[in-house]
PDB file of C-alpha atoms in Angstrom:
ATOM      1  CA  MET A   3      10.004 -33.047  18.053  1.00 56.00           C
ATOM      2  CA  THR A   4      10.343 -31.709  21.918  1.00 57.00           C
ATOM      3  CA  SER A   5       6.595 -30.831  22.985  1.00 60.00           C
ATOM      4  CA  THR A   6       5.876 -27.268  23.811  1.00 69.00           C
ATOM      5  CA  PRO A   7       4.850 -26.183  27.243  1.00 70.00           C
ATOM      6  CA  ALA A   8       1.281 -26.678  27.397  1.00 70.00           C
ATOM      7  CA  ASN A   9       0.905 -23.409  29.210  1.00 87.00           C
ATOM      8  CA  LEU A  10       3.297 -21.401  27.070  1.00 91.00           C
ATOM      9  CA  LEU A  11       0.685 -19.355  25.505  1.00 91.00           C
ATOM     10  CA  GLU A  12      -0.533 -18.439  29.098  1.00 92.00           C
ATOM     11  CA  GLU A  13       3.542 -17.676  29.946  1.00 94.00           C
ATOM     12  CA  LEU A  14       3.946 -15.419  27.304  1.00 96.00           C
ATOM     13  CA  GLU A  15       0.889 -13.598  27.903  1.00 96.00           C
ATOM     14  CA  PRO A  16       2.365 -10.733  30.212  1.00 96.00           C
ATOM     15  CA  VAL A  17       4.748 -10.282  27.159  1.00 97.00           C
ATOM     16  CA  VAL A  18       2.275 -10.257  24.579  1.00 97.00           C
ATOM     17  CA  ALA A  19       0.688  -7.506  26.587  1.00 98.00           C
ATOM     18  CA  GLU A  20       3.754  -5.674  27.198  1.00 98.00           C
ATOM     19  CA  ASN A  21       4.537  -5.482  23.248  1.00 98.00           C
ATOM     20  CA  LEU A  22       0.650  -4.525  22.648  1.00 98.00           C
ATOM     21  CA  ASP A  23       1.158  -1.423  24.705  1.00 98.00           C
ATOM     22  CA  ARG A  24       4.901  -1.011  23.005  1.00 98.00           C
ATOM     23  CA  HIS A  25       2.849  -1.367  19.486  1.00 98.00           C
ATOM     24  CA  LEU A  26       0.106   0.929  20.323  1.00 98.00           C
ATOM     25  CA  SER A  27       2.516   3.590  21.492  1.00 98.00           C
ATOM     26  CA  ILE A  28       4.400   4.071  18.606  1.00 97.00           C
ATOM     27  CA  ALA A  29       2.075   3.020  15.294  1.00 97.00           C
ATOM     28  CA  GLN A  30       1.194   5.670  13.319  1.00 94.00           C
ATOM     29  CA  GLU A  31      -2.781   5.891  12.462  1.00 96.00           C
ATOM     30  CA  TRP A  32      -3.082   6.619   8.735  1.00 98.00           C
ATOM     31  CA  HIS A  33      -5.928   6.409   5.907  1.00 98.00           C
ATOM     32  CA  PRO A  34      -5.488   4.382   2.812  1.00 98.00           C
ATOM     33  CA  HIS A  35      -7.701   7.426   1.023  1.00 98.00           C
ATOM     34  CA  ASP A  36      -4.919   9.522   1.409  1.00 98.00           C
ATOM     35  CA  TYR A  37      -2.473   7.459  -0.626  1.00 98.00           C
ATOM     36  CA  ILE A  38      -4.650   7.567  -3.772  1.00 98.00           C
ATOM     37  CA  PRO A  39      -4.499   9.437  -6.828  1.00 98.00           C
ATOM     38  CA  TRP A  40      -8.437   9.834  -7.286  1.00 98.00           C
ATOM     39  CA  SER A  41      -8.006  12.641  -9.761  1.00 97.00           C
ATOM     40  CA  GLN A  42      -6.931  10.053 -12.206  1.00 97.00           C
ATOM     41  CA  GLY A  43      -9.526   7.692 -11.898  1.00 97.00           C
ATOM     42  CA  ARG A  44     -12.592   7.406 -14.136  1.00 97.00           C
ATOM     43  CA  ASP A  45     -16.137   5.186 -14.912  1.00 98.00           C
ATOM     44  CA  PHE A  46     -15.959   2.071 -16.550  1.00 98.00           C
ATOM     45  CA  ALA A  47     -17.641   0.745 -19.088  1.00 97.00           C
ATOM     46  CA  PHE A  48     -20.792  -0.545 -16.833  1.00 97.00           C
ATOM     47  CA  LEU A  49     -21.418   3.278 -16.206  1.00 97.00           C
ATOM     48  CA  GLY A  50     -20.657   4.442 -19.870  1.00 98.00           C
ATOM     49  CA  GLY A  51     -16.928   4.956 -19.405  1.00 97.00           C
ATOM     50  CA  GLU A  52     -14.556   3.292 -21.095  1.00 97.00           C
ATOM     51  CA  ASP A  53     -12.873  -0.153 -20.136  1.00 98.00           C
ATOM     52  CA  TRP A  54      -9.272  -1.418 -19.137  1.00 97.00           C
ATOM     53  CA  ALA A  55      -6.996  -1.753 -21.787  1.00 97.00           C
ATOM     54  CA  PRO A  56      -3.403  -2.854 -21.459  1.00 96.00           C
ATOM     55  CA  GLU A  57      -1.927   0.682 -22.833  1.00 97.00           C
ATOM     56  CA  GLN A  58      -3.725   2.357 -19.808  1.00 97.00           C
ATOM     57  CA  SER A  59      -1.020   0.963 -17.386  1.00 97.00           C
ATOM     58  CA  GLN A  60       2.040   3.138 -16.794  1.00 96.00           C
ATOM     59  CA  LEU A  61       3.319  -0.183 -14.619  1.00 97.00           C
ATOM     60  CA  SER A  62       6.045  -2.511 -16.347  1.00 96.00           C
ATOM     61  CA  GLU A  63       5.620  -6.295 -17.037  1.00 96.00           C
ATOM     62  CA  THR A  64       7.313  -7.154 -13.595  1.00 96.00           C
ATOM     63  CA  ALA A  65       5.605  -4.339 -11.991  1.00 97.00           C
ATOM     64  CA  LYS A  66       2.125  -5.301 -12.686  1.00 97.00           C
ATOM     65  CA  ALA A  67       3.219  -9.071 -11.660  1.00 96.00           C
ATOM     66  CA  ALA A  68       4.560  -7.960  -7.923  1.00 96.00           C
ATOM     67  CA  MET A  69       1.319  -5.532  -7.517  1.00 97.00           C
ATOM     68  CA  PHE A  70      -0.816  -8.187  -8.580  1.00 96.00           C
ATOM     69  CA  THR A  71       0.784 -11.019  -6.574  1.00 96.00           C
ATOM     70  CA  ASN A  72       1.336  -8.490  -3.184  1.00 96.00           C
ATOM     71  CA  LEU A  73      -2.140  -7.798  -3.620  1.00 96.00           C
ATOM     72  CA  LEU A  74      -3.737 -11.217  -3.937  1.00 95.00           C
ATOM     73  CA  THR A  75      -1.657 -12.473  -0.510  1.00 94.00           C
ATOM     74  CA  GLU A  76      -3.118  -9.076   1.100  1.00 95.00           C
ATOM     75  CA  ASP A  77      -6.247 -10.598   0.212  1.00 94.00           C
ATOM     76  CA  ASN A  78      -6.347 -13.405   1.982  1.00 93.00           C
ATOM     77  CA  LEU A  79      -6.410 -12.075   5.388  1.00 94.00           C
ATOM     78  CA  PRO A  80      -9.790 -13.624   6.419  1.00 94.00           C
ATOM     79  CA  SER A  81      -7.801 -16.841   6.044  1.00 94.00           C
ATOM     80  CA  TYR A  82      -4.321 -15.492   8.057  1.00 94.00           C
ATOM     81  CA  HIS A  83      -7.133 -14.259  10.654  1.00 94.00           C
ATOM     82  CA  ARG A  84      -8.518 -17.550  11.039  1.00 93.00           C
ATOM     83  CA  GLU A  85      -4.871 -19.179  11.707  1.00 93.00           C
ATOM     84  CA  ILE A  86      -3.722 -17.022  14.180  1.00 93.00           C
ATOM     85  CA  ALA A  87      -7.206 -16.912  15.929  1.00 94.00           C
ATOM     86  CA  THR A  88      -7.194 -20.554  16.174  1.00 91.00           C
ATOM     87  CA  ARG A  89      -3.729 -20.674  17.677  1.00 91.00           C
ATOM     88  CA  PHE A  90      -3.327 -17.730  19.606  1.00 92.00           C
ATOM     89  CA  GLY A  91      -6.867 -17.603  20.985  1.00 89.00           C
ATOM     90  CA  ARG A  92      -9.260 -14.512  20.971  1.00 89.00           C
ATOM     91  CA  ASP A  93      -8.744 -13.273  24.447  1.00 91.00           C
ATOM     92  CA  GLY A  94      -6.923 -11.296  26.314  1.00 94.00           C
ATOM     93  CA  ALA A  95      -3.690  -9.375  25.405  1.00 96.00           C
ATOM     94  CA  TRP A  96      -3.481 -12.334  22.610  1.00 96.00           C
ATOM     95  CA  GLY A  97      -6.932 -12.058  21.508  1.00 96.00           C
ATOM     96  CA  THR A  98      -6.629  -7.989  21.262  1.00 97.00           C
ATOM     97  CA  TRP A  99      -3.334  -8.067  19.283  1.00 97.00           C
ATOM     98  CA  VAL A 100      -5.336 -10.789  16.811  1.00 96.00           C
ATOM     99  CA  GLY A 101      -7.718  -8.220  16.375  1.00 97.00           C
ATOM    100  CA  ARG A 102      -5.482  -5.404  16.085  1.00 97.00           C
ATOM    101  CA  TRP A 103      -3.172  -6.951  13.392  1.00 97.00           C
ATOM    102  CA  THR A 104      -6.121  -7.616  11.309  1.00 97.00           C
ATOM    103  CA  ALA A 105      -7.334  -4.181  11.239  1.00 97.00           C
ATOM    104  CA  GLU A 106      -4.110  -2.889  10.273  1.00 97.00           C
ATOM    105  CA  GLU A 107      -3.365  -5.782   7.700  1.00 97.00           C
ATOM    106  CA  ASN A 108      -6.829  -5.149   6.272  1.00 97.00           C
ATOM    107  CA  ARG A 109      -5.811  -1.173   5.445  1.00 97.00           C
ATOM    108  CA  HIS A 110      -2.709  -2.824   3.275  1.00 98.00           C
ATOM    109  CA  GLY A 111      -5.338  -4.419   0.511  1.00 97.00           C
ATOM    110  CA  ILE A 112      -7.783  -1.457   0.709  1.00 98.00           C
ATOM    111  CA  ALA A 113      -4.933   0.918  -0.351  1.00 98.00           C
ATOM    112  CA  MET A 114      -3.488  -1.025  -3.125  1.00 98.00           C
ATOM    113  CA  ARG A 115      -6.755  -2.578  -4.708  1.00 98.00           C
ATOM    114  CA  ASP A 116      -7.744   1.392  -4.932  1.00 98.00           C
ATOM    115  CA  TYR A 117      -4.201   2.688  -6.054  1.00 98.00           C
ATOM    116  CA  LEU A 118      -4.698  -0.232  -8.914  1.00 98.00           C
ATOM    117  CA  VAL A 119      -7.935   0.232 -10.035  1.00 98.00           C
ATOM    118  CA  VAL A 120      -7.650   3.779 -10.020  1.00 98.00           C
ATOM    119  CA  THR A 121      -4.553   4.128 -12.042  1.00 98.00           C
ATOM    120  CA  ARG A 122      -6.054   1.449 -14.149  1.00 98.00           C
ATOM    121  CA  GLY A 123      -2.518  -0.343 -13.286  1.00 98.00           C
ATOM    122  CA  VAL A 124      -3.616  -3.786 -14.189  1.00 98.00           C
ATOM    123  CA  ASP A 125      -6.680  -5.667 -15.857  1.00 98.00           C
ATOM    124  CA  PRO A 126      -9.648  -5.051 -12.856  1.00 97.00           C
ATOM    125  CA  VAL A 127     -11.491  -7.754 -14.141  1.00 98.00           C
ATOM    126  CA  GLU A 128      -8.737 -10.479 -13.964  1.00 97.00           C
ATOM    127  CA  LEU A 129      -7.593  -8.946 -10.473  1.00 97.00           C
ATOM    128  CA  GLU A 130     -11.253  -9.680  -9.147  1.00 97.00           C
ATOM    129  CA  ARG A 131     -11.504 -13.277 -10.738  1.00 97.00           C
ATOM    130  CA  ALA A 132      -8.371 -13.636  -9.437  1.00 95.00           C
ATOM    131  CA  ARG A 133      -9.338 -12.704  -5.749  1.00 95.00           C
ATOM    132  CA  MET A 134     -11.892 -15.067  -6.072  1.00 96.00           C
ATOM    133  CA  GLU A 135     -10.256 -17.888  -6.911  1.00 95.00           C
ATOM    134  CA  TYR A 136      -7.627 -17.494  -4.292  1.00 94.00           C
ATOM    135  CA  MET A 137      -9.990 -16.189  -1.265  1.00 94.00           C
ATOM    136  CA  THR A 138     -12.163 -19.236  -2.292  1.00 94.00           C
ATOM    137  CA  SER A 139      -9.581 -21.909  -1.888  1.00 91.00           C
ATOM    138  CA  GLY A 140      -8.174 -19.705   1.155  1.00 90.00           C
ATOM    139  CA  TYR A 141      -5.312 -20.620   2.974  1.00 89.00           C
ATOM    140  CA  ASP A 142      -4.068 -22.896   5.404  1.00 89.00           C
ATOM    141  CA  SER A 143      -0.618 -23.317   7.271  1.00 87.00           C
ATOM    142  CA  GLY A 144      -1.301 -27.032   7.952  1.00 87.00           C
ATOM    143  CA  GLU A 145      -0.393 -28.376  11.393  1.00 87.00           C
ATOM    144  CA  LYS A 146       1.531 -25.654  12.917  1.00 92.00           C
ATOM    145  CA  THR A 147       1.371 -25.321  16.634  1.00 92.00           C
ATOM    146  CA  ALA A 148       1.064 -21.781  18.266  1.00 92.00           C
ATOM    147  CA  LEU A 149       5.246 -21.535  18.807  1.00 95.00           C
ATOM    148  CA  GLU A 150       5.743 -22.447  15.098  1.00 95.00           C
ATOM    149  CA  ALA A 151       3.003 -19.989  13.880  1.00 94.00           C
ATOM    150  CA  VAL A 152       4.845 -17.124  15.807  1.00 96.00           C
ATOM    151  CA  ALA A 153       8.102 -17.924  14.454  1.00 97.00           C
ATOM    152  CA  TYR A 154       6.525 -18.445  11.095  1.00 96.00           C
ATOM    153  CA  VAL A 155       5.217 -14.979  11.042  1.00 97.00           C
ATOM    154  CA  SER A 156       8.939 -13.486  12.361  1.00 98.00           C
ATOM    155  CA  PHE A 157      10.087 -14.269   9.167  1.00 98.00           C
ATOM    156  CA  GLN A 158       7.015 -13.810   6.633  1.00 97.00           C
ATOM    157  CA  GLU A 159       6.036 -10.174   8.096  1.00 97.00           C
ATOM    158  CA  LEU A 160      10.211  -8.973   7.289  1.00 98.00           C
ATOM    159  CA  ALA A 161       9.567 -11.184   3.973  1.00 97.00           C
ATOM    160  CA  THR A 162       6.508  -9.091   3.193  1.00 97.00           C
ATOM    161  CA  ARG A 163       8.108  -5.927   4.117  1.00 97.00           C
ATOM    162  CA  VAL A 164      10.695  -6.312   1.430  1.00 97.00           C
ATOM    163  CA  SER A 165       8.893  -7.196  -1.292  1.00 97.00           C
ATOM    164  CA  HIS A 166       6.410  -4.085  -0.733  1.00 97.00           C
ATOM    165  CA  ARG A 167       9.631  -1.987  -0.356  1.00 97.00           C
ATOM    166  CA  ASN A 168      11.272  -2.703  -3.222  1.00 97.00           C
ATOM    167  CA  THR A 169       7.920  -3.356  -5.977  1.00 98.00           C
ATOM    168  CA  GLY A 170       7.586   0.372  -4.443  1.00 97.00           C
ATOM    169  CA  LYS A 171      10.653   1.056  -6.043  1.00 97.00           C
ATOM    170  CA  VAL A 172      10.169  -0.515  -9.225  1.00 97.00           C
ATOM    171  CA  THR A 173       6.689   1.052 -10.383  1.00 97.00           C
ATOM    172  CA  GLY A 174       8.523   4.411 -11.635  1.00 96.00           C
ATOM    173  CA  ASP A 175       5.562   5.680  -9.861  1.00 97.00           C
ATOM    174  CA  PRO A 176       6.182   7.935  -6.413  1.00 98.00           C
ATOM    175  CA  ILE A 177       2.657   7.925  -5.485  1.00 98.00           C
ATOM    176  CA  ALA A 178       3.120   4.029  -5.570  1.00 98.00           C
ATOM    177  CA  ASP A 179       5.983   3.812  -3.983  1.00 98.00           C
ATOM    178  CA  ARG A 180       5.103   6.511  -0.683  1.00 98.00           C
ATOM    179  CA  MET A 181       2.044   4.300  -0.772  1.00 98.00           C
ATOM    180  CA  LEU A 182       3.831   0.623  -0.625  1.00 98.00           C
ATOM    181  CA  ALA A 183       6.650   2.364   1.676  1.00 98.00           C
ATOM    182  CA  ARG A 184       3.836   3.109   4.176  1.00 98.00           C
ATOM    183  CA  ILE A 185       2.331  -0.277   4.345  1.00 98.00           C
ATOM    184  CA  SER A 186       5.829  -1.420   4.934  1.00 98.00           C
ATOM    185  CA  LYS A 187       6.151   0.217   8.282  1.00 97.00           C
ATOM    186  CA  ASP A 188       3.332  -1.838   9.239  1.00 97.00           C
ATOM    187  CA  GLU A 189       4.834  -4.951   8.179  1.00 98.00           C
ATOM    188  CA  ASN A 190       7.798  -3.748   9.871  1.00 98.00           C
ATOM    189  CA  LEU A 191       6.244  -3.146  13.113  1.00 98.00           C
ATOM    190  CA  HIS A 192       4.541  -6.188  13.121  1.00 98.00           C
ATOM    191  CA  MET A 193       7.768  -8.481  12.392  1.00 98.00           C
ATOM    192  CA  ILE A 194       9.461  -6.367  15.815  1.00 98.00           C
ATOM    193  CA  PHE A 195       6.484  -7.568  17.554  1.00 98.00           C
ATOM    194  CA  TYR A 196       6.028 -11.452  16.613  1.00 98.00           C
ATOM    195  CA  ARG A 197       9.974 -11.556  16.790  1.00 98.00           C
ATOM    196  CA  ASN A 198      10.069 -10.291  20.659  1.00 98.00           C
ATOM    197  CA  ILE A 199       7.539 -12.912  21.270  1.00 98.00           C
ATOM    198  CA  VAL A 200      10.277 -15.603  19.798  1.00 98.00           C
ATOM    199  CA  SER A 201      12.428 -14.020  22.112  1.00 98.00           C
ATOM    200  CA  ALA A 202      10.757 -14.697  25.466  1.00 97.00           C
ATOM    201  CA  ALA A 203       9.801 -18.049  24.398  1.00 97.00           C
ATOM    202  CA  LEU A 204      13.453 -19.007  23.481  1.00 97.00           C
ATOM    203  CA  GLU A 205      14.184 -17.847  27.491  1.00 96.00           C
ATOM    204  CA  ILE A 206      10.844 -19.982  28.554  1.00 95.00           C
ATOM    205  CA  ALA A 207      11.741 -23.186  26.226  1.00 95.00           C
ATOM    206  CA  PRO A 208      14.714 -23.103  24.084  1.00 96.00           C
ATOM    207  CA  ASP A 209      14.502 -26.592  22.303  1.00 96.00           C
ATOM    208  CA  ALA A 210      11.181 -25.963  21.801  1.00 96.00           C
ATOM    209  CA  THR A 211      11.212 -22.804  20.385  1.00 97.00           C
ATOM    210  CA  MET A 212      15.079 -23.455  18.455  1.00 97.00           C
ATOM    211  CA  GLN A 213      13.289 -26.465  16.757  1.00 97.00           C
ATOM    212  CA  ALA A 214      10.253 -24.577  15.713  1.00 97.00           C
ATOM    213  CA  ILE A 215      12.440 -21.933  14.562  1.00 98.00           C
ATOM    214  CA  ALA A 216      14.461 -24.657  12.116  1.00 98.00           C
ATOM    215  CA  LYS A 217      11.424 -25.924  10.990  1.00 97.00           C
ATOM    216  CA  GLU A 218      10.036 -22.834   9.677  1.00 97.00           C
ATOM    217  CA  VAL A 219      13.413 -21.507   8.222  1.00 98.00           C
ATOM    218  CA  ILE A 220      13.922 -24.338   6.211  1.00 97.00           C
ATOM    219  CA  GLY A 221      10.379 -24.983   4.995  1.00 95.00           C
ATOM    220  CA  PHE A 222       9.277 -21.495   4.730  1.00 95.00           C
ATOM    221  CA  GLU A 223       7.366 -20.401   1.794  1.00 92.00           C
ATOM    222  CA  MET A 224       5.093 -17.355   1.788  1.00 91.00           C
ATOM    223  CA  PRO A 225       1.130 -17.370   2.103  1.00 87.00           C
ATOM    224  CA  GLY A 226       0.481 -16.481  -1.875  1.00 86.00           C
ATOM    225  CA  ALA A 227       2.710 -19.466  -2.656  1.00 85.00           C
ATOM    226  CA  THR A 228      -0.669 -21.831  -3.592  1.00 86.00           C
ATOM    227  CA  MET A 229      -2.248 -18.820  -6.203  1.00 89.00           C
ATOM    228  CA  ALA A 230      -2.370 -19.157  -9.459  1.00 87.00           C
ATOM    229  CA  GLY A 231       0.701 -18.217 -11.842  1.00 89.00           C
ATOM    230  CA  PHE A 232       2.342 -17.667  -8.472  1.00 90.00           C
ATOM    231  CA  ARG A 233       5.825 -19.448  -9.883  1.00 90.00           C
ATOM    232  CA  ARG A 234       5.677 -17.692 -12.845  1.00 93.00           C
ATOM    233  CA  SER A 235       5.419 -14.185 -10.970  1.00 94.00           C
ATOM    234  CA  SER A 236       7.691 -15.194  -8.603  1.00 93.00           C
ATOM    235  CA  MET A 237      10.725 -15.830 -11.120  1.00 93.00           C
ATOM    236  CA  MET A 238       9.996 -12.189 -12.110  1.00 94.00           C
ATOM    237  CA  ILE A 239      10.329 -10.528  -9.066  1.00 96.00           C
ATOM    238  CA  ALA A 240      13.484 -12.756  -8.438  1.00 95.00           C
ATOM    239  CA  LYS A 241      14.725 -11.862 -11.760  1.00 94.00           C
ATOM    240  CA  ALA A 242      14.164  -7.887 -10.833  1.00 95.00           C
ATOM    241  CA  GLY A 243      15.616  -8.007  -7.758  1.00 95.00           C
ATOM    242  CA  ILE A 244      12.422  -7.246  -5.463  1.00 97.00           C
ATOM    243  CA  TYR A 245      12.737 -10.384  -3.885  1.00 96.00           C
ATOM    244  CA  ASP A 246      14.948 -13.263  -4.133  1.00 96.00           C
ATOM    245  CA  LEU A 247      16.974 -16.158  -2.717  1.00 96.00           C
ATOM    246  CA  ARG A 248      19.990 -13.019  -1.792  1.00 96.00           C
ATOM    247  CA  LEU A 249      17.349 -10.820  -0.061  1.00 97.00           C
ATOM    248  CA  HIS A 250      15.725 -13.702   1.500  1.00 97.00           C
ATOM    249  CA  HIS A 251      18.862 -14.905   3.240  1.00 97.00           C
ATOM    250  CA  ASP A 252      20.730 -11.724   3.763  1.00 98.00           C
ATOM    251  CA  ASP A 253      17.800  -9.042   4.361  1.00 97.00           C
ATOM    252  CA  VAL A 254      14.991 -11.529   5.875  1.00 98.00           C
ATOM    253  CA  ILE A 255      16.393 -14.540   7.537  1.00 98.00           C
ATOM    254  CA  MET A 256      19.801 -13.821   9.121  1.00 98.00           C
ATOM    255  CA  PRO A 257      18.633 -10.076  10.655  1.00 98.00           C
ATOM    256  CA  VAL A 258      16.168 -11.879  12.917  1.00 98.00           C
ATOM    257  CA  LEU A 259      17.902 -15.277  13.883  1.00 98.00           C
ATOM    258  CA  ARG A 260      21.113 -12.789  14.853  1.00 97.00           C
ATOM    259  CA  HIS A 261      18.672 -10.983  17.001  1.00 98.00           C
ATOM    260  CA  TRP A 262      17.825 -14.132  18.655  1.00 98.00           C
ATOM    261  CA  ARG A 263      21.211 -15.079  18.791  1.00 96.00           C
ATOM    262  CA  VAL A 264      19.958 -18.720  17.792  1.00 95.00           C
ATOM    263  CA  LEU A 265      23.174 -19.631  16.204  1.00 91.00           C
ATOM    264  CA  ASP A 266      26.033 -18.457  19.366  1.00 92.00           C
ATOM    265  CA  ARG A 267      23.121 -19.425  22.502  1.00 93.00           C
ATOM    266  CA  THR A 268      24.644 -21.870  25.223  1.00 92.00           C
ATOM    267  CA  ASP A 269      21.317 -22.946  27.053  1.00 94.00           C
ATOM    268  CA  PHE A 270      20.181 -25.881  24.360  1.00 96.00           C
ATOM    269  CA  GLY A 271      19.637 -28.824  25.225  1.00 96.00           C
ATOM    270  CA  PRO A 272      20.805 -32.104  23.054  1.00 96.00           C
ATOM    271  CA  GLU A 273      17.315 -31.614  20.905  1.00 96.00           C
ATOM    272  CA  GLY A 274      18.304 -27.739  20.898  1.00 96.00           C
ATOM    273  CA  GLU A 275      21.441 -28.605  19.431  1.00 97.00           C
ATOM    274  CA  GLN A 276      20.214 -30.783  16.622  1.00 97.00           C
ATOM    275  CA  ALA A 277      17.282 -28.271  15.459  1.00 97.00           C
ATOM    276  CA  ARG A 278      20.540 -25.273  15.262  1.00 97.00           C
ATOM    277  CA  GLU A 279      22.828 -28.080  13.555  1.00 97.00           C
ATOM    278  CA  GLN A 280      20.041 -28.898  11.051  1.00 97.00           C
ATOM    279  CA  LEU A 281      19.475 -24.757  10.793  1.00 98.00           C
ATOM    280  CA  ALA A 282      23.192 -23.963  10.063  1.00 97.00           C
ATOM    281  CA  ALA A 283      23.579 -26.614   7.415  1.00 97.00           C
ATOM    282  CA  PHE A 284      20.582 -25.433   5.560  1.00 98.00           C
ATOM    283  CA  LEU A 285      21.625 -21.566   5.822  1.00 98.00           C
ATOM    284  CA  GLN A 286      24.792 -22.405   4.208  1.00 97.00           C
ATOM    285  CA  GLY A 287      23.169 -24.390   1.091  1.00 98.00           C
ATOM    286  CA  LEU A 288      20.840 -21.314   1.031  1.00 97.00           C
ATOM    287  CA  ASP A 289      23.715 -19.119   1.119  1.00 97.00           C
ATOM    288  CA  ASP A 290      25.561 -21.111  -1.990  1.00 97.00           C
ATOM    289  CA  GLN A 291      21.851 -20.913  -3.549  1.00 96.00           C
ATOM    290  CA  ALA A 292      21.602 -17.451  -3.034  1.00 96.00           C
ATOM    291  CA  THR A 293      25.067 -16.922  -4.509  1.00 97.00           C
ATOM    292  CA  LYS A 294      24.529 -18.922  -7.767  1.00 96.00           C
ATOM    293  CA  PHE A 295      21.386 -17.087  -8.489  1.00 94.00           C
ATOM    294  CA  VAL A 296      23.015 -13.752  -8.492  1.00 95.00           C
ATOM    295  CA  ASP A 297      25.791 -14.797 -10.237  1.00 94.00           C
ATOM    296  CA  ARG A 298      23.426 -16.076 -13.231  1.00 93.00           C
ATOM    297  CA  ARG A 299      21.186 -13.070 -12.689  1.00 92.00           C
ATOM    298  CA  GLU A 300      24.003 -11.129 -13.750  1.00 91.00           C
ATOM    299  CA  GLU A 301      25.471 -12.927 -16.137  1.00 90.00           C
ATOM    300  CA  SER A 302      21.974 -12.878 -18.135  1.00 86.00           C
ATOM    301  CA  ARG A 303      21.951  -9.153 -17.482  1.00 85.00           C
ATOM    302  CA  ALA A 304      25.219  -8.739 -19.324  1.00 85.00           C
ATOM    303  CA  ARG A 305      24.062 -11.190 -22.077  1.00 84.00           C
ATOM    304  CA  VAL A 306      20.924  -8.817 -22.875  1.00 79.00           C
ATOM    305  CA  ALA A 307      22.906  -5.335 -22.331  1.00 74.00           C
ATOM    306  CA  ALA A 308      25.395  -6.727 -25.005  1.00 76.00           C
ATOM    307  CA  ARG A 309      22.444  -7.699 -27.021  1.00 76.00           C
ATOM    308  CA  ASP A 310      21.445  -4.778 -27.069  1.00 66.00           C
ATOM    309  CA  ASP A 311      24.367  -2.783 -27.793  1.00 66.00           C
ATOM    310  CA  GLY A 312      24.762  -4.720 -30.827  1.00 64.00           C
ATOM    311  CA  VAL A 313      21.517  -3.738 -31.972  1.00 63.00           C
ATOM    312  CA  GLN A 314      22.016  -0.071 -31.091  1.00 66.00           C
ATOM    313  CA  GLN A 315      25.226  -0.091 -32.892  1.00 63.00           C
ATOM    314  CA  ASP A 316      23.475  -1.866 -35.842  1.00 60.00           C
ATOM    315  CA  ILE A 317      20.816   0.831 -35.992  1.00 65.00           C
ATOM    316  CA  VAL A 318      23.709   3.287 -36.378  1.00 58.00           C
ATOM    317  CA  ALA A 319      25.939   2.032 -38.821  1.00 60.00           C
ATOM    318  CA  SER A 320      22.766   1.689 -41.210  1.00 61.00           C
TER     319      SER A 320
END
């Protein structure tokens, strides 16, 4: 692994300041309470009302799983704050960004939880127990360097945007769709900030940055991967087309890599070239896996449709 320049964070500080100013100039103020249908709310049994029951939810099982998973992921914000504050520092432009990012991210969990509790979209007791368990275990990204961390979040923020946006579409509720679209705008601006920092790092330390990018793409997993039930929920989410390998390759990984021009740059040394070759091989394998997954999903949907067709015909015949 090529060593990262010891003063890289300091060299990137002017770029961080510039992008912080850019972010603040275009970020729009919004308020979570504006996106919640408060008129649908009512007391639970503790205050003399009625506790949650499954039939009260208007969400499909897939929408429930996606909203539940996305919200719990947002809930671990204290861990994420610790991760980036430890790596980027709390002083200067870096520190200001860490604080601003944390404040903006906090709105996402507020809005999503208020929506789910007010509309009784999921069991609030199950949700709270899961939050307690997941936040207690926290999130640990391991021994990522600052360079690896900023490369990782460039992809992770875009992945979260895609997941939120597509979750909104499958809820069948225009209010939830609008709320998650608003949250997605934040995630996209965060991605642009981190993406621009990596672009600058590629100019300062191309080999080390290329190695960090390759490592984070090849080993990528969402921060919620350690939560209980994540594998089952992620499979439901993938089968519904909310977030799957095809979207991960086409809508998350490749757009960011194209922006950095990592596959056609000419300024890499031996270490950077080796990392790029490893990345290219991985991307081909990911593309192949994505194609196989989509093909299997379409075959499965066709079988279900044919079976339902047969059942319907039997009903008509009888």
